Coordinates of C-alpha atoms in Angstrom, one line a residue:
M2 CA -17.9 -36.3 16.7
L3 CA -20.1 -36.9 19.5
F4 CA -22.2 -40.3 18.3
R5 CA -22.4 -42.3 15.3
E6 CA -24.9 -44.8 14.4
S7 CA -27.5 -46.0 11.4
A8 CA -30.1 -44.4 10.9
A9 CA -32.7 -47.3 11.9
S10 CA -31.0 -48.0 15.3
L11 CA -31.0 -44.4 16.2
A12 CA -34.8 -43.9 16.0
N13 CA -35.1 -47.2 17.2
R14 CA -33.9 -45.7 20.8
T15 CA -36.9 -45.5 23.0
H16 CA -37.8 -41.8 23.8
L17 CA -35.6 -40.3 20.6
E18 CA -35.7 -37.3 22.2
G19 CA -34.7 -36.6 25.1
R20 CA -32.9 -40.0 25.3
L21 CA -30.9 -37.8 22.2
A22 CA -29.8 -34.9 23.4
E23 CA -29.1 -36.2 27.7
L24 CA -26.0 -38.2 25.3
L25 CA -25.3 -36.3 22.9
T26 CA -24.7 -34.0 26.6
E27 CA -22.4 -35.7 28.0
N28 CA -21.1 -36.4 25.1
F29 CA -20.5 -33.5 24.5
L30 CA -19.5 -32.2 28.1
H31 CA -16.1 -34.9 28.7
K32 CA -15.0 -33.3 25.0
H33 CA -15.2 -30.0 25.8
R34 CA -14.8 -29.3 28.9
H35 CA -17.8 -27.2 29.2
R36 CA -22.0 -28.0 28.3
P37 CA -23.4 -27.5 25.1
Q38 CA -25.7 -23.8 24.8
P39 CA -29.2 -24.4 24.8
S40 CA -30.1 -23.9 21.8
E41 CA -27.5 -26.4 20.7
V42 CA -29.8 -28.8 23.4
R43 CA -32.6 -28.3 21.5
S44 CA -31.5 -28.9 17.7
W45 CA -30.5 -32.0 19.0
E46 CA -34.1 -32.4 20.4
R47 CA -35.7 -31.3 17.3
S48 CA -33.4 -31.2 13.9
I49 CA -31.9 -34.6 14.6
P50 CA -35.1 -36.8 15.0
A51 CA -37.1 -35.2 11.8
L52 CA -33.1 -36.3 9.9
T53 CA -33.4 -39.6 11.3
N54 CA -37.2 -40.4 10.8
A55 CA -36.5 -38.8 6.8
L56 CA -33.8 -41.4 6.4
V57 CA -36.2 -44.1 8.0
E58 CA -39.0 -43.3 5.4
A59 CA -36.8 -43.0 2.4
G60 CA -36.0 -46.5 3.3
L61 CA -32.6 -45.6 4.5
G62 CA -32.3 -46.8 7.8
E63 CA -29.1 -48.2 7.2
V64 CA -26.5 -45.2 6.7
E65 CA -24.2 -44.0 9.3
M66 CA -24.9 -40.9 11.3
L67 CA -22.3 -39.2 12.6
L68 CA -23.7 -36.3 15.0
E69 CA -21.3 -33.0 15.1
Y70 CA -18.4 -34.2 13.4
G71 CA -15.1 -31.9 14.2
L72 CA -14.3 -30.7 10.7
P73 CA -10.1 -30.8 11.0
L74 CA -7.8 -28.8 12.5
T75 CA -10.6 -26.7 13.9
S76 CA -13.5 -26.1 16.5
K77 CA -16.0 -26.1 13.5
R78 CA -18.8 -29.5 13.7
A79 CA -20.9 -30.2 11.0
D80 CA -24.6 -30.8 12.0
V81 CA -24.4 -34.8 11.0
I82 CA -22.8 -36.7 8.0
L83 CA -24.2 -39.3 6.5
A84 CA -22.3 -41.7 5.3
G85 CA -23.1 -45.0 2.7
V86 CA -22.6 -46.0 -0.6
H87 CA -24.2 -44.3 -3.6
P88 CA -27.0 -45.5 -5.1
V89 CA -24.8 -45.4 -9.0
T90 CA -21.4 -45.8 -9.2
G91 CA -21.4 -48.1 -5.8
E92 CA -19.4 -45.7 -4.2
P93 CA -18.7 -44.5 -0.3
S94 CA -21.2 -41.1 -0.9
Y95 CA -21.3 -38.4 1.8
V96 CA -23.9 -35.4 2.8
V97 CA -23.3 -32.9 4.7
V98 CA -26.5 -31.8 6.9
E99 CA -26.8 -28.5 8.5
L100 CA -30.0 -28.8 10.0
K101 CA -31.8 -25.4 11.1
Q102 CA -34.7 -25.1 13.0
W103 CA -35.8 -21.4 11.8
S104 CA -39.2 -21.2 10.5
E105 CA -37.9 -17.9 8.7
A106 CA -35.2 -15.7 7.6
Y107 CA -34.7 -13.0 5.1
P108 CA -31.5 -11.5 2.9
E109 CA -29.5 -9.0 5.2
D110 CA -29.7 -5.3 3.2
D111 CA -30.5 -7.4 -0.3
D112 CA -27.3 -9.4 0.3
P113 CA -28.0 -12.9 0.4
L114 CA -24.9 -14.4 1.4
R115 CA -26.2 -12.7 5.4
C116 CA -29.5 -13.1 6.9
R117 CA -31.2 -12.1 9.0
V118 CA -33.5 -14.8 11.5
P119 CA -35.7 -13.1 13.7
A120 CA -34.5 -14.7 16.6
Y121 CA -31.0 -14.1 16.4
P122 CA -29.7 -10.6 17.5
E123 CA -26.9 -10.4 14.1
P124 CA -27.2 -11.3 10.5
V125 CA -25.2 -15.7 9.7
L126 CA -24.0 -16.5 7.4
N127 CA -26.8 -18.7 4.3
P128 CA -26.8 -22.1 5.3
I129 CA -26.4 -23.3 1.5
E130 CA -23.5 -21.3 1.4
Q131 CA -22.5 -22.7 5.1
V132 CA -22.9 -26.0 4.1
R133 CA -20.9 -25.4 1.1
G134 CA -17.6 -24.3 3.6
Y135 CA -18.2 -27.5 5.0
C136 CA -17.6 -29.8 1.9
D137 CA -15.0 -27.5 0.4
Y138 CA -12.9 -27.7 3.8
L139 CA -13.5 -31.1 5.0
I140 CA -12.3 -32.5 0.5
S141 CA -9.3 -30.1 1.0
F142 CA -8.4 -31.7 4.7
N143 CA -9.2 -35.0 4.4
G144 CA -6.6 -37.8 3.5
A145 CA -9.9 -39.9 2.5
L146 CA -11.7 -37.2 0.2
E147 CA -8.9 -36.5 -1.3
R148 CA -9.4 -37.8 -4.7
V149 CA -13.1 -38.5 -4.8
P150 CA -14.0 -34.9 -3.9
Q151 CA -17.8 -35.3 -6.1
S152 CA -18.5 -37.6 -3.1
V153 CA -19.6 -35.2 -1.2
A154 CA -22.0 -33.2 -1.3
G155 CA -24.2 -31.0 1.3
V156 CA -27.9 -29.6 1.7
A157 CA -29.1 -27.4 4.7
Y158 CA -32.3 -29.4 5.6
L159 CA -34.9 -26.5 7.1
H160 CA -37.7 -28.8 8.8
N161 CA -39.3 -26.0 10.7
A162 CA -39.6 -23.6 7.3
T163 CA -41.9 -22.6 4.7
E164 CA -40.7 -22.1 1.5
F165 CA -42.4 -18.2 1.8
G166 CA -40.5 -17.8 4.8
V167 CA -37.2 -18.8 3.1
A168 CA -37.2 -17.6 -0.1
G169 CA -34.8 -14.5 -0.4
L170 CA -32.2 -17.5 0.3
R171 CA -32.4 -18.3 -3.0
A172 CA -31.0 -16.0 -4.3
V173 CA -27.8 -17.7 -3.6
T174 CA -26.7 -20.1 -6.4
E175 CA -27.6 -23.5 -5.3
D176 CA -25.4 -26.9 -6.6
D177 CA -24.0 -30.3 -4.9
R178 CA -22.2 -29.5 -3.0
G179 CA -24.3 -26.6 -1.3
R180 CA -28.2 -27.5 -1.9
M181 CA -31.4 -26.3 0.6
F182 CA -34.6 -27.8 1.5
T183 CA -37.7 -26.6 3.6
G184 CA -40.3 -29.2 5.5
E185 CA -42.1 -28.0 2.1
Q186 CA -40.3 -30.1 0.2
R187 CA -40.2 -33.1 2.5
G188 CA -40.4 -35.4 0.2
A189 CA -38.7 -33.9 -2.4
F190 CA -35.5 -33.7 1.0
L191 CA -36.1 -37.4 0.3
G192 CA -35.9 -38.0 -2.9
Y193 CA -33.0 -36.1 -3.2
L194 CA -31.3 -38.4 -0.1
R195 CA -32.2 -41.2 -2.4
S196 CA -30.2 -40.3 -5.3
R197 CA -27.4 -39.7 -3.0
L198 CA -27.7 -42.7 -1.1
A199 CA -28.4 -46.2 -1.4
E200 CA -30.1 -48.7 0.5
K201 CA -27.4 -50.6 2.4
P202 CA -24.9 -50.4 4.3
G203 CA -22.5 -47.1 5.6
A204 CA -20.6 -48.4 7.8
E205 CA -17.5 -49.3 5.7
A206 CA -17.6 -46.1 4.4
A207 CA -18.3 -43.7 7.3
D208 CA -14.8 -46.1 9.4
A209 CA -13.3 -45.1 5.5
L210 CA -13.9 -41.2 6.2
L211 CA -12.9 -41.4 10.1
Q212 CA -10.0 -43.1 9.3
G213 CA -8.7 -40.5 6.5
K214 CA -5.7 -38.7 7.1
V215 CA -6.1 -34.4 8.1
R216 CA -3.5 -33.3 6.0
P217 CA -1.9 -30.4 7.7
S218 CA -3.2 -26.2 7.6
R219 CA -1.7 -24.4 5.2
Q220 CA 0.7 -22.4 6.5
L221 CA -0.8 -18.3 6.0
M222 CA 2.8 -16.7 4.6
A223 CA 2.9 -20.3 2.2
V224 CA 0.5 -19.3 0.0
A225 CA -0.2 -15.8 0.8
A226 CA 1.5 -15.5 -2.6
E227 CA -1.1 -16.7 -4.1
E228 CA -3.3 -15.1 -2.0
V229 CA -3.7 -11.8 -3.2
R230 CA -1.5 -12.0 -6.8
N231 CA -3.6 -14.7 -8.4
R232 CA -6.8 -16.4 -6.5
E233 CA -8.0 -17.6 -3.6
Q234 CA -6.0 -20.5 -1.5
F235 CA -8.6 -19.9 1.5
V236 CA -11.7 -21.3 3.0
L237 CA -13.6 -19.5 4.6
L238 CA -15.8 -20.9 7.6
D239 CA -19.2 -19.7 9.3
E240 CA -18.4 -16.5 11.2
Q241 CA -14.6 -16.2 8.8
R242 CA -17.1 -16.4 5.8
L243 CA -19.5 -14.0 7.0
A244 CA -16.7 -11.2 8.1
Y245 CA -16.0 -11.6 4.8
E246 CA -19.1 -11.0 3.4
T247 CA -20.9 -8.0 6.0
V248 CA -17.4 -6.1 4.5
M249 CA -18.0 -6.5 1.1
S250 CA -21.0 -5.3 1.3
A251 CA -19.5 -2.1 3.1
V252 CA -17.5 -1.3 -0.1
R253 CA -20.8 -2.2 -2.6
R254 CA -22.5 0.1 -0.2
A255 CA -19.1 2.8 -0.3
R256 CA -19.2 2.3 -4.2
R257 CA -23.0 2.7 -4.7
S258 CA -23.9 6.0 -1.9
N259 CA -20.4 7.2 -0.8
H260 CA -21.5 5.7 2.2
K261 CA -18.7 5.3 5.3
Q262 CA -19.0 2.1 7.9
V263 CA -16.4 0.5 10.2
V264 CA -16.2 -3.0 10.5
V265 CA -14.6 -4.6 13.3
V266 CA -13.7 -8.5 13.5
A267 CA -13.0 -9.8 16.5
G268 CA -12.2 -13.1 17.8
G269 CA -9.3 -15.5 19.9
P270 CA -5.8 -17.5 18.8
G271 CA -6.3 -19.4 15.5
S272 CA -9.5 -17.8 15.0
G273 CA -8.1 -16.5 11.1
K274 CA -8.1 -12.9 11.2
S275 CA -5.6 -13.0 9.3
V276 CA -6.9 -15.4 7.1
I277 CA -9.3 -13.1 6.5
A278 CA -7.0 -10.3 6.0
L279 CA -5.4 -12.0 3.5
S280 CA -8.7 -13.5 1.7
L281 CA -10.8 -9.8 1.8
L282 CA -7.3 -8.3 0.1
G283 CA -6.7 -10.8 -2.6
D284 CA -10.0 -10.6 -3.7
L285 CA -10.4 -5.9 -3.7
Y286 CA -6.9 -6.3 -5.5
R287 CA -8.1 -8.8 -7.9
R288 CA -11.2 -6.7 -8.2
G289 CA -8.9 -3.2 -8.9
V290 CA -10.3 -1.7 -5.8
P291 CA -8.4 0.7 -3.6
A292 CA -7.3 -1.2 -0.7
L293 CA -4.2 -1.5 1.8
H294 CA -3.1 -4.2 4.6
A295 CA -2.1 -2.2 7.9
T296 CA -1.1 -3.9 11.3
G297 CA 1.4 -2.7 14.2
S298 CA 3.8 -5.7 13.6
Q299 CA 7.2 -4.6 11.3
S300 CA 7.8 -8.9 11.6
F301 CA 3.9 -9.3 9.8
T302 CA 4.1 -6.8 8.2
K303 CA 8.0 -7.7 6.4
T304 CA 7.1 -11.3 6.1
M305 CA 3.7 -10.5 4.1
R306 CA 6.8 -7.6 1.7
K307 CA 8.7 -10.6 1.3
V308 CA 5.8 -14.0 1.0
A309 CA 3.4 -12.4 -1.2
G310 CA 5.0 -9.8 -2.7
A311 CA 7.6 -11.3 -3.8
R312 CA 9.7 -10.2 -7.0
K313 CA 6.8 -8.0 -7.3
P314 CA 7.1 -4.2 -6.1
E315 CA 3.6 -3.2 -6.0
V316 CA 2.4 -6.0 -4.4
Q317 CA 5.0 -5.2 -1.9
R318 CA 3.7 -1.7 -1.1
L319 CA 0.1 -3.4 -0.1
F320 CA 1.4 -3.8 3.1
R321 CA 1.3 -0.6 5.5
Y322 CA 1.9 0.0 8.9
F323 CA -0.6 1.8 11.7
N324 CA 1.5 4.8 11.3
S325 CA 2.0 5.0 7.5
F326 CA -1.5 7.5 7.2
M327 CA -0.7 10.8 9.3
E328 CA -0.7 12.7 6.2
A329 CA -4.2 10.6 3.9
E330 CA -6.0 12.4 2.9
P331 CA -9.4 11.2 4.3
N332 CA -11.5 8.4 2.6
D333 CA -8.9 8.1 -0.7
L334 CA -9.2 4.2 -0.2
D335 CA -11.8 2.1 -0.3
V336 CA -10.2 -0.3 2.1
L337 CA -7.3 0.0 4.3
V338 CA -7.4 -3.5 6.5
C339 CA -6.1 -2.9 9.7
D340 CA -4.6 -6.5 10.7
E341 CA -3.2 -7.4 14.5
A342 CA -5.6 -4.3 15.8
H343 CA -4.6 -4.6 19.5
R344 CA -1.7 -3.2 18.5
L345 CA -2.8 -0.1 18.0
R346 CA -0.7 2.9 19.6
K347 CA -2.7 6.1 21.2
T348 CA -0.8 7.9 18.7
S349 CA 1.4 7.2 15.3
A350 CA 4.0 10.3 16.9
N351 CA 7.1 9.1 17.5
R352 CA 10.1 11.4 18.2
Y353 CA 11.2 11.0 14.3
T354 CA 8.3 12.7 13.6
K355 CA 8.5 16.1 12.5
A356 CA 7.3 18.9 14.5
A357 CA 4.3 19.5 12.2
L358 CA 2.2 16.3 12.4
R359 CA 2.2 16.1 16.6
T360 CA -1.4 17.1 16.8
G361 CA -1.9 14.6 19.0
R362 CA -4.7 12.3 17.1
P363 CA -5.8 9.4 18.1
Q364 CA -4.3 6.3 15.9
V365 CA -7.1 5.2 15.4
V366 CA -9.1 8.2 14.1
E367 CA -6.0 8.0 11.6
L368 CA -6.9 5.0 10.8
M369 CA -10.9 5.0 10.6
D370 CA -10.6 8.4 8.5
A371 CA -8.2 7.2 5.1
A372 CA -10.6 4.9 4.4
R373 CA -14.7 4.1 3.0
V374 CA -14.2 1.6 4.9
P375 CA -11.9 0.8 7.4
V376 CA -11.6 -3.2 8.9
F377 CA -9.7 -3.8 12.1
L378 CA -9.4 -7.5 13.2
L379 CA -7.9 -7.6 16.7
D380 CA -8.0 -9.7 19.8
Q381 CA -7.9 -7.8 22.8
H382 CA -5.9 -10.6 24.8
Q383 CA -2.7 -10.5 22.9
V384 CA -1.8 -7.0 24.0
V385 CA 2.0 -7.9 25.3
R386 CA 3.2 -4.3 25.2
P387 CA 2.5 -0.9 26.9
G388 CA 0.9 1.6 25.0
E389 CA -0.5 -1.1 22.7
M390 CA -4.3 0.1 23.1
G391 CA -6.4 -1.3 20.8
T392 CA -10.4 -3.2 21.9
V393 CA -13.8 -3.4 19.8
E394 CA -14.6 -0.3 22.4
Q395 CA -12.4 1.7 22.0
I396 CA -13.2 1.4 18.3
Q397 CA -16.9 1.6 18.6
E398 CA -16.1 4.5 20.7
A399 CA -13.9 6.7 17.8
A400 CA -17.0 5.8 15.4
A401 CA -19.3 7.0 17.6
E402 CA -17.7 10.8 17.9
R403 CA -17.7 10.3 14.4
G404 CA -21.2 9.5 13.3
L405 CA -19.9 6.2 11.5
E406 CA -21.4 2.8 11.7
C407 CA -19.2 0.7 13.2
T408 CA -20.4 -3.2 12.9
V409 CA -18.6 -6.0 15.4
V410 CA -18.3 -9.6 13.6
E411 CA -16.6 -11.9 16.7
L412 CA -15.0 -15.2 15.8
D413 CA -15.9 -18.3 18.4
S414 CA -14.1 -20.8 16.8
Q415 CA -10.4 -21.6 15.9
F416 CA -7.9 -23.4 13.6
R417 CA -4.7 -23.2 15.7
C418 CA -3.7 -25.5 18.5
G419 CA -5.5 -28.4 16.1
G420 CA -8.8 -26.3 16.5
S421 CA -9.1 -27.3 20.1
D422 CA -11.1 -24.7 22.1
A423 CA -9.9 -27.3 25.3
Y424 CA -6.3 -26.1 25.1
L425 CA -7.8 -22.5 24.9
S426 CA -9.3 -22.6 27.5
W427 CA -7.1 -24.4 29.8
V428 CA -3.8 -21.8 29.0
T429 CA -6.5 -19.8 29.8
G430 CA -7.5 -20.9 33.1
L431 CA -3.2 -21.6 33.2
L432 CA -2.4 -18.5 33.8
G433 CA -5.0 -17.0 35.6
L434 CA -6.8 -15.0 32.2
D435 CA -9.9 -17.5 32.6
G436 CA -10.6 -19.2 36.2
G437 CA -7.2 -20.6 37.3
P438 CA -5.0 -23.5 36.7
A439 CA -6.1 -27.3 35.9
V440 CA -5.0 -30.4 35.3
W441 CA -4.8 -31.5 31.4
E442 CA -7.0 -34.0 29.5
P443 CA -6.2 -34.6 25.8
D444 CA -8.7 -34.2 23.4
G445 CA -6.8 -35.9 20.4
K446 CA -6.5 -32.6 19.2
V447 CA -3.3 -31.1 20.3
Q448 CA -0.9 -33.1 22.2
L449 CA 0.7 -31.0 24.9
L450 CA 3.8 -32.0 26.8
T451 CA 6.3 -30.4 29.8
A452 CA 10.3 -30.7 29.7
D453 CA 12.9 -31.1 32.6
S454 CA 16.0 -29.1 30.1
P455 CA 15.9 -26.3 27.3
Q456 CA 18.5 -29.6 26.0
E457 CA 14.8 -32.4 26.1
L458 CA 12.7 -29.9 24.5
E459 CA 15.6 -28.9 21.8
D460 CA 15.7 -32.2 21.4
F461 CA 12.0 -32.8 21.0
L462 CA 11.6 -29.7 18.5
A463 CA 14.7 -31.2 16.9
S464 CA 13.2 -35.2 16.3
R465 CA 10.0 -33.5 15.1
R466 CA 12.0 -31.3 12.2
A467 CA 12.8 -34.9 11.1
Q468 CA 9.8 -35.7 10.4
N469 CA 9.6 -32.5 8.5
Y470 CA 7.6 -30.6 10.7
G471 CA 8.0 -27.0 10.4
A472 CA 9.3 -26.3 15.1
R473 CA 10.1 -23.2 16.8
M474 CA 10.9 -22.3 20.1
S475 CA 10.9 -18.5 22.2
A476 CA 10.6 -17.9 25.6
G477 CA 9.8 -15.1 27.3
Y478 CA 11.3 -12.0 27.0
C479 CA 14.4 -12.8 30.8
W480 CA 17.5 -12.3 29.0
K481 CA 18.8 -9.3 27.2
W482 CA 19.5 -9.0 24.0
T483 CA 22.1 -8.5 21.6
T484 CA 21.4 -6.2 19.0
K485 CA 24.5 -5.3 17.8
I486 CA 25.9 -7.8 14.9
T487 CA 29.2 -6.6 13.8
P488 CA 30.2 -9.1 10.5
S489 CA 33.5 -10.1 12.6
M490 CA 31.1 -12.1 14.9
S491 CA 32.0 -15.5 13.9
A492 CA 28.4 -16.8 15.7
L493 CA 25.9 -15.3 17.1
P494 CA 26.1 -14.0 20.6
A495 CA 24.1 -16.5 23.5
D496 CA 22.0 -14.6 24.9
V497 CA 19.7 -17.2 26.4
V498 CA 21.0 -19.3 28.7
I499 CA 20.1 -22.0 31.6
G500 CA 22.7 -23.6 32.7
D501 CA 25.1 -24.4 30.4
W502 CA 22.5 -24.6 27.4
A503 CA 22.4 -21.3 26.2
R504 CA 21.2 -19.9 22.4
P505 CA 21.2 -17.1 20.8
W506 CA 17.9 -15.0 19.9
N507 CA 16.8 -14.6 17.0
L508 CA 18.8 -12.4 15.4
Y509 CA 18.3 -8.1 15.3
G510 CA 17.3 -6.5 12.0
D511 CA 16.5 -7.1 8.6
R512 CA 19.6 -8.2 7.3
A513 CA 20.4 -12.2 7.2
F514 CA 23.3 -13.8 8.9
L515 CA 25.6 -16.3 9.7
G516 CA 23.2 -18.1 8.1
A517 CA 19.7 -16.7 10.3
P518 CA 17.3 -15.3 9.3
P519 CA 16.5 -11.3 9.9
A520 CA 13.7 -11.2 13.4
P521 CA 11.2 -10.0 10.9
L522 CA 11.4 -13.6 8.9
W523 CA 12.5 -16.1 12.0
A524 CA 8.9 -18.2 12.1
T525 CA 8.7 -18.3 9.0
D526 CA 12.3 -19.7 7.4
P527 CA 13.4 -22.7 8.4
A528 CA 16.9 -21.3 10.1
G529 CA 14.6 -19.8 12.2
F530 CA 14.9 -22.8 14.3
G531 CA 18.8 -22.5 16.0
Q532 CA 18.0 -18.9 17.3
I533 CA 15.1 -18.6 20.4
G534 CA 11.6 -16.3 19.0
C535 CA 10.4 -13.5 21.1
V536 CA 7.2 -12.7 21.6
Y537 CA 6.9 -9.7 19.4
T538 CA 8.6 -12.5 17.2
A539 CA 6.0 -14.8 18.0
Q540 CA 2.5 -13.3 17.2
G541 CA 0.5 -13.3 14.0
F542 CA 2.7 -17.0 13.4
E543 CA 2.0 -19.9 13.4
Y544 CA 4.2 -23.0 13.2
D545 CA 3.7 -27.2 13.6
W546 CA 5.4 -27.6 17.0
S547 CA 6.1 -24.9 19.6
G548 CA 8.4 -25.1 22.0
V549 CA 8.0 -22.4 25.1
I550 CA 11.2 -21.7 27.3
M551 CA 8.6 -19.4 30.6
G552 CA 11.9 -17.9 32.7
P553 CA 11.5 -16.8 35.8
D554 CA 9.2 -13.5 35.1
L555 CA 6.1 -16.0 35.9
V556 CA 6.6 -18.8 38.1
W557 CA 4.2 -20.4 40.3
R558 CA 4.6 -20.0 44.4
T559 CA 2.4 -22.2 46.5
D560 CA -0.6 -22.3 45.0
R561 CA -0.5 -18.6 43.2
W562 CA 2.3 -16.8 39.9
V563 CA 4.2 -14.5 41.0
V564 CA 4.9 -12.0 38.5
D565 CA 8.7 -10.2 39.0
R566 CA 9.1 -7.1 36.7
T567 CA 13.0 -7.3 37.8
A568 CA 13.8 -10.7 36.4
S569 CA 12.0 -9.1 32.3
K570 CA 14.6 -7.2 30.2
D571 CA 12.0 -6.3 27.8
P572 CA 12.9 -2.9 27.1
S573 CA 9.7 -1.2 26.6
F574 CA 8.4 -2.1 30.1
T575 CA 9.9 1.3 32.4
R576 CA 9.8 2.2 35.6
A577 CA 6.9 4.6 34.6
T578 CA 5.0 1.0 33.6
P579 CA 2.6 0.0 37.2
D580 CA 3.0 -3.2 38.3
E581 CA -1.3 -4.5 37.8
D582 CA 0.2 -3.1 33.8
I583 CA 3.1 -6.0 34.0
D584 CA 1.2 -9.0 35.7
R585 CA -1.0 -7.9 32.8
L586 CA 1.0 -7.8 30.0
V587 CA 3.0 -10.8 30.8
R588 CA 0.7 -13.2 31.4
N589 CA -0.7 -12.2 28.0
T590 CA 2.7 -12.6 26.5
Y591 CA 3.0 -16.8 27.9
K592 CA -0.8 -16.7 26.0
V593 CA 1.0 -15.7 22.6
L594 CA 3.1 -17.9 23.7
L595 CA 1.0 -21.0 24.7
T596 CA -0.8 -20.6 21.4
R597 CA 1.5 -20.8 18.1
G598 CA 2.0 -24.7 18.1
M599 CA -0.9 -26.5 14.8
I600 CA 0.1 -30.2 16.5
G601 CA 1.7 -30.2 19.8
T602 CA 3.4 -27.3 22.2
I603 CA 6.1 -28.5 25.0
V604 CA 7.0 -26.4 27.6
Y605 CA 10.2 -25.8 30.1
S606 CA 10.3 -23.5 32.8
T607 CA 13.4 -22.6 34.4
D608 CA 12.7 -22.3 37.3
P609 CA 11.9 -25.9 39.4
E610 CA 8.6 -25.4 41.5
T611 CA 7.1 -24.3 38.7
R612 CA 8.9 -27.0 37.0
E613 CA 6.8 -29.0 38.9
K614 CA 3.6 -27.7 38.8
L615 CA 3.5 -27.7 35.5
R616 CA 4.6 -31.4 35.8
S617 CA 1.1 -31.9 38.0
L618 CA -1.3 -30.1 35.6
I619 CA 0.2 -32.3 32.0
P620 CA 0.0 -35.6 32.2
P621 CA 3.0 -37.6 30.4
T622 CA 2.1 -38.9 26.9
R623 CA 1.8 -42.3 26.3

């Protein structure tokens, strides 16, 4: 939250517009480490005064206004939450307000859930649905609202719009959590506010909301079974919902007129790509639409088969690999959801492929041909292995060569690492992927610590597990991995050796052994804590607390990072892999490992100079 004050106090500020925007800009810069977009500042200058004046005119000057309220565990923000007392029940009452400066907006392709606004290059989500999503999400994750969901209402206020200018948006059903008023309806808007808020102080209700306990995000795998087999479990927000509706619109067109369309959904770690994938698959599956899910990750696919398809073989068969479509009939599927598409390879052929199938046909083309609506979800900065090549540009080029329409939806928020944009920026700066290392300034969303030894790292994570949090240890691929496990072994080989501390890598293969889960389930089975995960078993997953061991493949020397390719034991790195590729892949590897934690991360380096550098950048936690 950037600012909190009663409506009357806010209205009484001298030169409200300029001073408020200046104050919010200053608070934003302090909180997010970068300046707000000009469009956001204009909204503060114009839209917040419009709402404030409406509240005062309605006699609701004592209602508390929470400006730019951060939704729990995400970087998303509601424009304003009004906190007060319900005029009938006398209980706390909250109104989530989405403010728009739009004067006109039209449904995109006759789909009212997606809007075309003249000032924007791409469609955006209908504000009725946007604010409804915020309400649903807030109720799901703020403990103060768990037992009183009826206390929350949502409204979009388009104070510059006429009814004629946005009439097409009203095709979306309105209810208590999603309602819309235009400037032409100002009188009705004032009446609506009075119906939800009394002429009484709202400070106590605001306190209760702000002090509500945040419930941890539902782990992706823990709800996959219900998502696919039964009903929707996830609340999709803004661009997530837009991506979902874009795909569903393409599916309707494909079924109606034999239309073929490629959809690309691009976003960083934790931006919700796999949540979108599961939501799509679950909805399509329930509607009887032929669809499959595919990835290039053995861990992810096998985990999905086990969790989502437990005791139901037909559900297990929904989850495939990218190389499963070499012989697929063109457009045999309605939808193919390609998750983790940054792991696309040049071709699907390997040494076991039949000679007749070694055609050199690009893997992206195989996947594109297999369905009327191929969907690619990716983060091109998570490429960690030579030969992986999935990028937005590559998919666009392949679609253009085949004369296909290609729609790209960018996800600009994230839900991992406590929803902290500042932390993701810090990680990319630390590794020199974008900018340079900077001192971490705690933002209250995610915790970051350093350890002076691997034992200290493990003990810290063990203490968090004792408090019922999930935790995993992972490391750079700097130790050889014993892959031959025999029944005669009494313990897993302790491959990761640092001084007198030694632990095994995650178990190789598809079968559990001595209480350790198989490699594909390391990130999701609680028994995985005793082993060290590598990037290939961690990628695509999340856990509450992440312990990261930086090995000798990436060390700090005086004023820069040095990548030592000889320190890497990754078998995918060969003599033919150029130094510049290894440099990028090693840094990407640590970016993946450092962005798995939902609540916090503790990091240790085997190198003394690097440990000292990390200590200088990460202040000790009080």
